[in-house]
Each structure stands twice: as structure tokens, then as C-alpha cells.
mmCIF file of C-alpha atoms in Angstrom:
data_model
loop_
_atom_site.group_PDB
_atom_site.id
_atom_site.type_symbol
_atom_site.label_atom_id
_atom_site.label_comp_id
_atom_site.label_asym_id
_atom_site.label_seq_id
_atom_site.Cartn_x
_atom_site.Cartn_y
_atom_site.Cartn_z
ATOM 1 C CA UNK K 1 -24.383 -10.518 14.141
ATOM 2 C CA UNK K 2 -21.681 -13.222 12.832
ATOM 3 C CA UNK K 3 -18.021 -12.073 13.724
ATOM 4 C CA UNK K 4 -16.222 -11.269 10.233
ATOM 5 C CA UNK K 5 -12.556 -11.125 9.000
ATOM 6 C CA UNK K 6 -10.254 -8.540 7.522
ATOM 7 C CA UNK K 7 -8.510 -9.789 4.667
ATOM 8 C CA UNK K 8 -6.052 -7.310 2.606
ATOM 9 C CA UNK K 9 -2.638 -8.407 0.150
ATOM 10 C CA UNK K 10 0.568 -8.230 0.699
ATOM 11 C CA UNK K 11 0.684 -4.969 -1.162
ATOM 12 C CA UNK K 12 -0.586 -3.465 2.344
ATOM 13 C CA UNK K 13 3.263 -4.110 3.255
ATOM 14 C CA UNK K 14 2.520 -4.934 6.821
ATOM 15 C CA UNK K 15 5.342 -6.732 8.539
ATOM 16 C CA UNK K 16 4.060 -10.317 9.533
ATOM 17 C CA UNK K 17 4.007 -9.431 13.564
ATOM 18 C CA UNK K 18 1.934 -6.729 12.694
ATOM 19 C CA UNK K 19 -0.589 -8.967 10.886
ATOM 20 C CA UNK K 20 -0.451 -11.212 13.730
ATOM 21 C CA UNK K 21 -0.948 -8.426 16.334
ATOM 22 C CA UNK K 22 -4.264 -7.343 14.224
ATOM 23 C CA UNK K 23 -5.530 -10.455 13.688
ATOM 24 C CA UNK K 24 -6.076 -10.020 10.087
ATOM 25 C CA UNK K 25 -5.615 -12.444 6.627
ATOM 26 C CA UNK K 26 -3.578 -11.372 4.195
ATOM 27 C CA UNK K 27 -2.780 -13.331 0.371
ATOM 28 C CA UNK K 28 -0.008 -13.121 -1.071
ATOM 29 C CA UNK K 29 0.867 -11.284 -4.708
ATOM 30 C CA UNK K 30 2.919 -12.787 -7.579
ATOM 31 C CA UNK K 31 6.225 -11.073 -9.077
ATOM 32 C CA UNK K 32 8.667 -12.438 -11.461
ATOM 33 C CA UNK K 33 12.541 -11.904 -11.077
ATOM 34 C CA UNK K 34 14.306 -12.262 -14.200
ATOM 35 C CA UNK K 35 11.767 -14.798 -15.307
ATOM 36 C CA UNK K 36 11.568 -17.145 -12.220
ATOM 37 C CA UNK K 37 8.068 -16.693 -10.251
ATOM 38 C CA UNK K 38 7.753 -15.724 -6.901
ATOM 39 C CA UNK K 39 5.468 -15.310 -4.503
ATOM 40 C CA UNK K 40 5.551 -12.141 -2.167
ATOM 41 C CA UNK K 41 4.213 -13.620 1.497
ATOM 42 C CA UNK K 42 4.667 -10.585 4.564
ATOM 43 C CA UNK K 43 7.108 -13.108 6.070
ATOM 44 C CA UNK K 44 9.426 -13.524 3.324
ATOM 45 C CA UNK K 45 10.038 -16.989 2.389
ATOM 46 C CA UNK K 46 10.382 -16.505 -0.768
ATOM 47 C CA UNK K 47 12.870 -13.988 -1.141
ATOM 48 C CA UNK K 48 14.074 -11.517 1.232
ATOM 49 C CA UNK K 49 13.322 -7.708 0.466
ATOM 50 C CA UNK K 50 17.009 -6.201 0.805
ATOM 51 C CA UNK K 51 17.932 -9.446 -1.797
ATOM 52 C CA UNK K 52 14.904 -8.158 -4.299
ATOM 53 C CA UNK K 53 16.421 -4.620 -4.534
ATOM 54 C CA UNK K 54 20.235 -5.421 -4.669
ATOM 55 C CA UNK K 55 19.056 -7.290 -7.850
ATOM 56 C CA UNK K 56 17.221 -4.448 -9.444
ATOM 57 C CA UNK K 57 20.069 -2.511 -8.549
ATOM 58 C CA UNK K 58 21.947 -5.199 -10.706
ATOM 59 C CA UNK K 59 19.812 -4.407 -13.281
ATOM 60 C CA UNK K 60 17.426 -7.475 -13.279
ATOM 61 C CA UNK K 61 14.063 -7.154 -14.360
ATOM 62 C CA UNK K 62 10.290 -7.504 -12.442
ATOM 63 C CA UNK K 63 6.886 -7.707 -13.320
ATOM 64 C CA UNK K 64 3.970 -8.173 -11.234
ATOM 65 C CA UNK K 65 1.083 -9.549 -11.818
ATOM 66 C CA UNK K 66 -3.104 -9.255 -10.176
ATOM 67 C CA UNK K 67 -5.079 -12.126 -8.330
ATOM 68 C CA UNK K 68 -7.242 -13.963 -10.149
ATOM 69 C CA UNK K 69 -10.564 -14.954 -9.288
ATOM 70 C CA UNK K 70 -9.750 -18.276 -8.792
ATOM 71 C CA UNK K 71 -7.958 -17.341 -5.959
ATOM 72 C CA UNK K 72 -10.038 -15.304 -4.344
ATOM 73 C CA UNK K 73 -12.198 -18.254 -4.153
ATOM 74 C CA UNK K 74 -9.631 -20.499 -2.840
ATOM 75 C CA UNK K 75 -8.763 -17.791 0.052
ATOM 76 C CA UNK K 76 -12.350 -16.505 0.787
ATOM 77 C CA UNK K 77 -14.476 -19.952 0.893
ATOM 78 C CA UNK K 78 -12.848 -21.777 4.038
ATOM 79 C CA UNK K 79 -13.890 -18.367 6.058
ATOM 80 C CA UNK K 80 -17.029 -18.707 4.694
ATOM 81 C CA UNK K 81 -17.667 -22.145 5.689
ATOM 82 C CA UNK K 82 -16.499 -21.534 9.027
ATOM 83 C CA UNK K 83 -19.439 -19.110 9.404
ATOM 84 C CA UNK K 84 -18.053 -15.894 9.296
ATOM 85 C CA UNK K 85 -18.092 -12.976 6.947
ATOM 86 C CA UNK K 86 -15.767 -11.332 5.056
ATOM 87 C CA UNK K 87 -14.175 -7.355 4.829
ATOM 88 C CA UNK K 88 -11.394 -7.547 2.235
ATOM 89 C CA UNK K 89 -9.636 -4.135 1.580
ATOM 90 C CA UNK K 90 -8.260 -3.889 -2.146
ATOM 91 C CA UNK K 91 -5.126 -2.660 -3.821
ATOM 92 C CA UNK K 92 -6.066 0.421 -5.737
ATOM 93 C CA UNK K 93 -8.180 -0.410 -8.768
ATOM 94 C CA UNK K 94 -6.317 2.840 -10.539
ATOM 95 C CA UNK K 95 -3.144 0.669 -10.417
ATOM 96 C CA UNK K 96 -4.238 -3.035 -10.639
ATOM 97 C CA UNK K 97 -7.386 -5.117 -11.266
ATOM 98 C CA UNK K 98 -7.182 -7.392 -8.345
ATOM 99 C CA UNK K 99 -10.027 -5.818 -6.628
ATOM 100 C CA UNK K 100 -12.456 -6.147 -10.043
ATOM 101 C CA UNK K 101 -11.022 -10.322 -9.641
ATOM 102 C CA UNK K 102 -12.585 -10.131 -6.121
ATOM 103 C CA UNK K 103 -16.157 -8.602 -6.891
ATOM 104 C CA UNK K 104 -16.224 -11.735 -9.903
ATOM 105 C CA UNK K 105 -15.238 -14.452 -6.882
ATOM 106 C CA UNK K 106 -17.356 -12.437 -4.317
ATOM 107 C CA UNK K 107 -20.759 -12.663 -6.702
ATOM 108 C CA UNK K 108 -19.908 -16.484 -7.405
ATOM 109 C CA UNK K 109 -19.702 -17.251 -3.690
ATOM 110 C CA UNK K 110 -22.690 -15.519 -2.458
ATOM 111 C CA UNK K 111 -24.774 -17.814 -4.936
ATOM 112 C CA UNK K 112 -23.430 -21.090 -3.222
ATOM 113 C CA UNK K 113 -23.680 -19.119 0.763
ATOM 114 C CA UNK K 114 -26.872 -17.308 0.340
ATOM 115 C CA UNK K 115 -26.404 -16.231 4.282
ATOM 116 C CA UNK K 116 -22.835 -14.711 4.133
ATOM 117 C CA UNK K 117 -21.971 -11.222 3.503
ATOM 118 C CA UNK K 118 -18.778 -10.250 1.759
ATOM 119 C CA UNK K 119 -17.790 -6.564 1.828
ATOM 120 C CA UNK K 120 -14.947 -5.689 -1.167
ATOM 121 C CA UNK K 121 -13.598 -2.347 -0.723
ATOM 122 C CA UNK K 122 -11.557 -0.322 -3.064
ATOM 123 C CA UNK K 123 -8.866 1.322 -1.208
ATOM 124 C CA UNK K 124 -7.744 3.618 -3.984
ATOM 125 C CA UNK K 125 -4.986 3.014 -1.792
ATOM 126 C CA UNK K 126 -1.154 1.593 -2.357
ATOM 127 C CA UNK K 127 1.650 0.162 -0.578
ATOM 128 C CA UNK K 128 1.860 1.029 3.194
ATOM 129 C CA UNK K 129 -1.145 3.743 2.821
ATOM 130 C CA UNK K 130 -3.204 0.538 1.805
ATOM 131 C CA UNK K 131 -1.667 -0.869 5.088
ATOM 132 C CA UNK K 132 -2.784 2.491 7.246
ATOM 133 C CA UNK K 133 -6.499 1.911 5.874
ATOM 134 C CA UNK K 134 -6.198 -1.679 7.140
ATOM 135 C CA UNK K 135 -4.668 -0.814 10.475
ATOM 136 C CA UNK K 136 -7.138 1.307 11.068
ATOM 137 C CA UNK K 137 -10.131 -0.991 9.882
ATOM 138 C CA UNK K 138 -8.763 -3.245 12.813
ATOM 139 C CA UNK K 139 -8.997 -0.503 15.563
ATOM 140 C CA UNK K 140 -12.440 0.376 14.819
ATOM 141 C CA UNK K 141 -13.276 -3.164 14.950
ATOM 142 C CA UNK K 142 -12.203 -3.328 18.023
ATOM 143 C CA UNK K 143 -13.922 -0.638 18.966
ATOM 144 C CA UNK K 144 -17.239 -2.430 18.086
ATOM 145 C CA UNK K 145 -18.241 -1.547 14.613
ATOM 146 C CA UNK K 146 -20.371 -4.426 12.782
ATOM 147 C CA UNK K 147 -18.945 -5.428 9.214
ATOM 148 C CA UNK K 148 -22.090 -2.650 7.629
ATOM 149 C CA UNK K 149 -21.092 -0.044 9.973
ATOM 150 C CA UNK K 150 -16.852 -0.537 8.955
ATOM 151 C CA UNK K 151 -17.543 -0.764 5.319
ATOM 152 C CA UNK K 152 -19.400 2.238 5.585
ATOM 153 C CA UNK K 153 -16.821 4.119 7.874
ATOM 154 C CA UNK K 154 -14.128 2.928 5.621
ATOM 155 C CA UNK K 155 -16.354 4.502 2.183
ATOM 156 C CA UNK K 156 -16.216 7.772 3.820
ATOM 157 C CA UNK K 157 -12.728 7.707 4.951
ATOM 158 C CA UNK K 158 -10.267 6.357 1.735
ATOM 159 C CA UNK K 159 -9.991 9.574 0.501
ATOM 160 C CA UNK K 160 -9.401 11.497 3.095
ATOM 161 C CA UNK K 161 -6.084 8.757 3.247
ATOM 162 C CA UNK K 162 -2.628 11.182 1.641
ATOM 163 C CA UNK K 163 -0.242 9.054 -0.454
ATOM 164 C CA UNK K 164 3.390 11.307 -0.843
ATOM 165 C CA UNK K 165 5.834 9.161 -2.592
ATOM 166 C CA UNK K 166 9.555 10.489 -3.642
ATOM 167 C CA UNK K 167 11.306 8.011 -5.425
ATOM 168 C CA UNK K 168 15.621 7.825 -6.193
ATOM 169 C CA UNK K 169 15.413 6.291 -9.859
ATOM 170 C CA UNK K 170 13.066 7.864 -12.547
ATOM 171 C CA UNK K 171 13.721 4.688 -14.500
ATOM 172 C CA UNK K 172 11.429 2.383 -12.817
ATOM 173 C CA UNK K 173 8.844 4.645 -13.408
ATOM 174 C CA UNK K 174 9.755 5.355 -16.931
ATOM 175 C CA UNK K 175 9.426 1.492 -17.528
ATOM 176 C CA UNK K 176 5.799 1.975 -15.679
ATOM 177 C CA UNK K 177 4.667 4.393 -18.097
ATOM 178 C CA UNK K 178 4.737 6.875 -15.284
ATOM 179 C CA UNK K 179 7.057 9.716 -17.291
ATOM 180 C CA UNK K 180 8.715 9.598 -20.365
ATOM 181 C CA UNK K 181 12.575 8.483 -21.458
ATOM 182 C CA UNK K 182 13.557 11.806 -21.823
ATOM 183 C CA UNK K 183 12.462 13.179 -18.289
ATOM 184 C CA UNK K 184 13.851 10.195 -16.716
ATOM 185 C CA UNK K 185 17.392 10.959 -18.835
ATOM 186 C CA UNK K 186 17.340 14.109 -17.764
ATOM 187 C CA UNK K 187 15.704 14.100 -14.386
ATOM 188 C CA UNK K 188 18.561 11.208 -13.560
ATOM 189 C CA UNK K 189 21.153 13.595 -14.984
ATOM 190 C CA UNK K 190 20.631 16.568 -13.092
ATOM 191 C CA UNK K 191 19.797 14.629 -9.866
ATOM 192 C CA UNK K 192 15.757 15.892 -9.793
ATOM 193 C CA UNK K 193 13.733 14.018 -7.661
ATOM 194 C CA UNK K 194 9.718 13.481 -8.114
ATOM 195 C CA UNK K 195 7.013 14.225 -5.802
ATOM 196 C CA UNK K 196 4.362 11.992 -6.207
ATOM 197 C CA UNK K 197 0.667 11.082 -5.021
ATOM 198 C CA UNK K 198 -2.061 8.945 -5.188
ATOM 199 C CA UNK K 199 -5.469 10.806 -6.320
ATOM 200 C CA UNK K 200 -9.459 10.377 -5.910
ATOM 201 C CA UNK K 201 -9.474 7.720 -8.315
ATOM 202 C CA UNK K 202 -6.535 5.499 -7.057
ATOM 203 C CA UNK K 203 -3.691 6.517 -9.481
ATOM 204 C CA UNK K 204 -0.226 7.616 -9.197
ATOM 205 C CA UNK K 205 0.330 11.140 -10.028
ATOM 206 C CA UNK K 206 3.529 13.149 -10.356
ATOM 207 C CA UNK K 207 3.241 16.696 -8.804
ATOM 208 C CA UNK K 208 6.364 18.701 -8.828
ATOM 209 C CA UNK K 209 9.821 18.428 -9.196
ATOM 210 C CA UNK K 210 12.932 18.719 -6.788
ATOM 211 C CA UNK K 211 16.457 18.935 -6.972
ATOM 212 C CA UNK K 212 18.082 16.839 -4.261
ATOM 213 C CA UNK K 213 18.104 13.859 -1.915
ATOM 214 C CA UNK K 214 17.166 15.721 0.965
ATOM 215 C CA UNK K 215 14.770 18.528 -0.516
ATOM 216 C CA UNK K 216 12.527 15.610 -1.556
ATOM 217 C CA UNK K 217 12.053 14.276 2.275
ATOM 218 C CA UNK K 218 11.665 17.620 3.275
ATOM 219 C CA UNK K 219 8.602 18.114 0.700
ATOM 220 C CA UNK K 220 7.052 15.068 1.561
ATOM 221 C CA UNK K 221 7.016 17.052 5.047
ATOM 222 C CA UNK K 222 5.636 20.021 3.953
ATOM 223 C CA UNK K 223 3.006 18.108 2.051
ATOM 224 C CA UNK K 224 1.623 16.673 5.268
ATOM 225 C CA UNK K 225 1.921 19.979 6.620
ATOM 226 C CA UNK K 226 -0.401 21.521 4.020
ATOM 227 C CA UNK K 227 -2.783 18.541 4.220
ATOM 228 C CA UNK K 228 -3.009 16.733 7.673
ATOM 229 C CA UNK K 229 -5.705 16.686 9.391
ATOM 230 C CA UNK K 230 -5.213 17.046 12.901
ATOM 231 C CA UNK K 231 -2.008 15.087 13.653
ATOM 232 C CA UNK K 232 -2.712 14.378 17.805
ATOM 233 C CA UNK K 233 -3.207 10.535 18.419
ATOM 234 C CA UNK K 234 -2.306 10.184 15.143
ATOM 235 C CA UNK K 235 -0.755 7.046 13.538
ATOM 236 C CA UNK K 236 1.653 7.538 10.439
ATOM 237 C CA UNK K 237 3.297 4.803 8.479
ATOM 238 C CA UNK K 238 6.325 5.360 6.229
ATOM 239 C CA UNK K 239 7.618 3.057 3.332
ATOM 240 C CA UNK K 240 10.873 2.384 2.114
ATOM 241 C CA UNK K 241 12.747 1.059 -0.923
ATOM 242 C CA UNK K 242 15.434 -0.376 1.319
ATOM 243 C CA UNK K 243 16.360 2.753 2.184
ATOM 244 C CA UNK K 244 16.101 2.604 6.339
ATOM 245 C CA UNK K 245 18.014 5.754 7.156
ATOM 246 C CA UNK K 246 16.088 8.104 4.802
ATOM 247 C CA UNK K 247 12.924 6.965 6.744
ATOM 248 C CA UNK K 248 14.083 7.519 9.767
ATOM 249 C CA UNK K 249 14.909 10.841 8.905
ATOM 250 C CA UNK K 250 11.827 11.928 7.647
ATOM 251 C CA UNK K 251 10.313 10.291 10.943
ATOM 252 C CA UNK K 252 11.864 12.461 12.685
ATOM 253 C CA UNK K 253 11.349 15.523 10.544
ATOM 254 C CA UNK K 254 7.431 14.499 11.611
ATOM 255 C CA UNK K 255 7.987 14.105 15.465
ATOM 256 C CA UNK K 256 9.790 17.626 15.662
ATOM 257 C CA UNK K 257 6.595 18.903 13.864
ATOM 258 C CA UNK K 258 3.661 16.715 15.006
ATOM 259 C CA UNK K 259 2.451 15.229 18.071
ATOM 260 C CA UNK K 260 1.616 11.895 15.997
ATOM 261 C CA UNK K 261 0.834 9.008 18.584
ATOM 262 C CA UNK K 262 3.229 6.568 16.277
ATOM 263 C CA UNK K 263 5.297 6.205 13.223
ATOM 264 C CA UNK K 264 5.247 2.874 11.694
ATOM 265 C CA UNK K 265 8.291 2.371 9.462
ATOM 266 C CA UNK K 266 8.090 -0.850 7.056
ATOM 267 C CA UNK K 267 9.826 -1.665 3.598
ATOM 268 C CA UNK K 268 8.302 -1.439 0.295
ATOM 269 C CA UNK K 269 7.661 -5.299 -0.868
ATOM 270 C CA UNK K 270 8.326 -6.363 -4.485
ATOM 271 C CA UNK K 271 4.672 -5.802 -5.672
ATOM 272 C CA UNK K 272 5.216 -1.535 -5.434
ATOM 273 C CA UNK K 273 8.944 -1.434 -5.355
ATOM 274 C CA UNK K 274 9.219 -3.254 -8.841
ATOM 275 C CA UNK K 275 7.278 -0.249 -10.119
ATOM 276 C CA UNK K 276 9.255 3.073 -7.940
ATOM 277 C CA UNK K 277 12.592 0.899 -7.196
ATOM 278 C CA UNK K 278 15.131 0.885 -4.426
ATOM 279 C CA UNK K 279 15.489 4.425 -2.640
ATOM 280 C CA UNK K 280 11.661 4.887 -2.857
ATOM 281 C CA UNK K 281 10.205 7.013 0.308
ATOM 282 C CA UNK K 282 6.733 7.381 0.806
ATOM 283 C CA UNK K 283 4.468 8.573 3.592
ATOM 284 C CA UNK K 284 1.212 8.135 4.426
ATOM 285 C CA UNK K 285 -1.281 9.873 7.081
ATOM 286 C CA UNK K 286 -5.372 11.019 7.387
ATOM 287 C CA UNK K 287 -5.554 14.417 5.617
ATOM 288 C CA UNK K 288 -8.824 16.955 5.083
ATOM 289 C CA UNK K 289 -8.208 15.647 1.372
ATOM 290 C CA UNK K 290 -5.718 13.816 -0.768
#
């Protein structure tokens, strides 16, 4: 069987050693800052992450914006005519329609390579949870599943992959349509923090309320308490609105807890952090269910 390649987006928010380390592809996503168009690449070079959230602390504005067919084409063909197939692991299509842009570019290609076999999957996943699925796509490559067999693994696995997400500013989600003006007034006012998740169908969900900083870490703890499947040999990832500290705490919350084999800790990129903002936290880990 032909070898094949896992290709994700930079919404995975994989640092760019990682990426090398698993061998994967992974396009970039567009943002705009205040008007001017970027591109968000897991290396950076177009604007640094700490510099993107000092300037929505400023008060500047972002938008983000899907992939387009057209470049799924442009990324997916040169694999493709280097003989090998394709695995490509989608941002939620509850929060964007960049994996709906790939089906469009993957039914266009297989008319011109009758031979190749493209694979889109539907993470129903965001941020660094949509870099856990990846991660451990890789691994079970590598432990000798064909592209059928790792589609199929990764169908029965998404959602048994838990999203918790706290975030510091109810604002950027009021501007997401994620809860009203008034409860992000008030919620701001009397220092009540959100506990949100991402459901079955890929969509971010607020599920209770907190007062406090550092009750909202802790709940993302007992969340993953309630939920995790069994945490041995376990690998977690944590994401974080420029907000290193916090994450380290709440990694260490877990090791006191759980005998977790790692905790990957990587920043939120523009794509997700224009939408929860700087001070975001969220944590990610293999549950019996979401």
C-alpha cells in the first residue's frame, strides 16, 4: 500500500519542532489585525503570538477567515503527484467551514488522480485538542496502521477527545456570538469566569459559571476527573492565551492527580485566540465521552 501524509492547519497549534518531530504538513490560516492580513504559519513569521495578544489587549480588532478550495488544491496536488495519499484532519466543521472547502478540492482531485485516496476527517475538534487528535494519528502510524485502518481508528475516537476551555475576557466571546452583552457586562464585573466545551457536533458550549481566577483551573481539573478515561501512558496537551504560568499550574494540578505519560503545553495561535482572547486556558485529554 502507497505511504500517505498527515496534513492538519495551523489551528492544531502545534509548535513547529513538534511538526517536524511528527513528520506531518500543516497550512497555514488567515487572520486580519486591524485590517492588515496575515498569515498564521506554526513558526511565526508573520507575527509573533505574545505581539498578537498585547494588541488585543490594546483593543485592536481580529477576524479570521476558512481555506478555500483553491487552496486545498494548491497544498494537496504536489503530494499527490509524488505518489502518495493523503489523511488531512479538519478544524471543527461546528466552528468553521474549512473542512466542507476540503471535501469540494478532495472530489475535484480524485477526478484528475483516479488512483489516489484522500481521507478528510472532521475533527469536531479545536485548537490544541485538534492538535492531540493529530499527535496521536502520527503514533498509530507509526505503529503500522494503513491510511483505511487510521481513518477508521480516528472515526471512532474524535469523540471520545474532551475540550475544557476557561477563558479571562467574556468579551471576545460576546463579539463571537458565544453569550450575550449583558452576561459579558456582568460576568466581567463580578469577575465570573466560564467553563466551556466542545460537544458531539464540534461546537463551543458554555457549561457553568465560576467566580475566580483560580476556581476556573481548578474546574477544568475536576472536569477531567469526572471524564478521563484512564489517565496511565496518557498524553495531555494544554493551551494558552499567553498566559504561561496559569498552564503550568494546572499542569501540575494534573501530575499530582494523574499518572499522565506527558503534558504538552503550547500557546493558543491567532485563529482560536481571536475568538476566547488573551488569558484563555484550555485542556484537552481522551475521555469515556465529551
Amino acid at each position: 500500500m502507497k505511504d500517505y501524509v498527515i496534513i492538519t492547519e495551523s489551528t492544531a497549534d502545534l509548535s513547529q519542532d513538534m511538526i517536524d518531530e511528527l513528520g506531518i504538513k500543516v497550512m497555514p490560516m488567515a487572520f486580519e489585525l486591524n485590517g492588515k492580513s496575515y498569515m498564521h504559519y506554526p513558526d511565526t513569521r508573520e507575527m509573533n503570538i505574545h505581539e498578537f495578544y498585547q494588541r488585543l489587549k490594546k483593543g485592536e480588532k481580529s477576524v479570521t477567515s476558512l481555506i478555500n478550495t483553491e487552496a486545498f488544491l494548491e497544498f494537496f496536488e504536489p503530494i499527490l503527484k509524488d505518489g502518495k495519499d493523503i489523511l488531512y484532519i479538519a478544524f471543527s466543521s461546528g466552528l468553521s467551514g474549512t473542512y466542507n472547502s476540503s471535501l469540494l478540492a478532495r472530489e475535484e482531485l480524485l477526478e484528475k488522480y483516479e488512483d489516489a485516496k484522500i481521507i478528510c476527517i472532521d475533527s469536531k475538534a479545536a485548537c490544541a485538542g485538534e492538535g492531540l487528535l493529530v499527535y496521536s494519528a502520527v503514533k498509530k502510524k507509526e505503529e503500522g496502521l494503513n491510511l483505511l485502518e487510521l481513518g477508521s481508528w480516528l472515526e471512532q475516537n474524535i469523540l471520545k477527545l474532551c475540550h475544557w476551555f476557561t477563558v479571562d475576557d467574556l468579551n471576545h466571546l460576546k463579539r463571537g456570538g458565544r453569550v450575550s452583552a449583558f452576561s459579558a457586562g456582568i460576568g466581567t464585573a463580578l469577575n465570573v469566569k466560564p467553563i466551556l466545551h466542545v460537544d458531539n457536533e464540534g461546537h463551543l458550549i458554555p457549561m457553568e459559571k465560576v467566580r475566580g481566577r483560580k476556581k476556573s483551573l481548578y474546574a477544568l481539573l475536576d472536569h477531567m476527573i469526572d471524564t478521563c478515561a484512564p489517565a496511565k501512558g496518557q498524553v495531555v496537551f494544554i493551551g494558552h492565551g499567553d498566559t504561561y504560568e496559569d498552564a503550568e499550574f494546572l499542569a501540575d494540578l494534573i501530575r499530582e492527580k494523574f499518572d499522565v505519560q506527558d503534558i504538552i503545553i503550547n500557546p493558543i495561535g491567532p485563529i482560536i485566540g481571536t475568538h476566547s482572547g488573551p488569558g484563555t486556558i484550555a485542556l484537552f485529554f481522551f475521555g469515556t465521552q465529551r
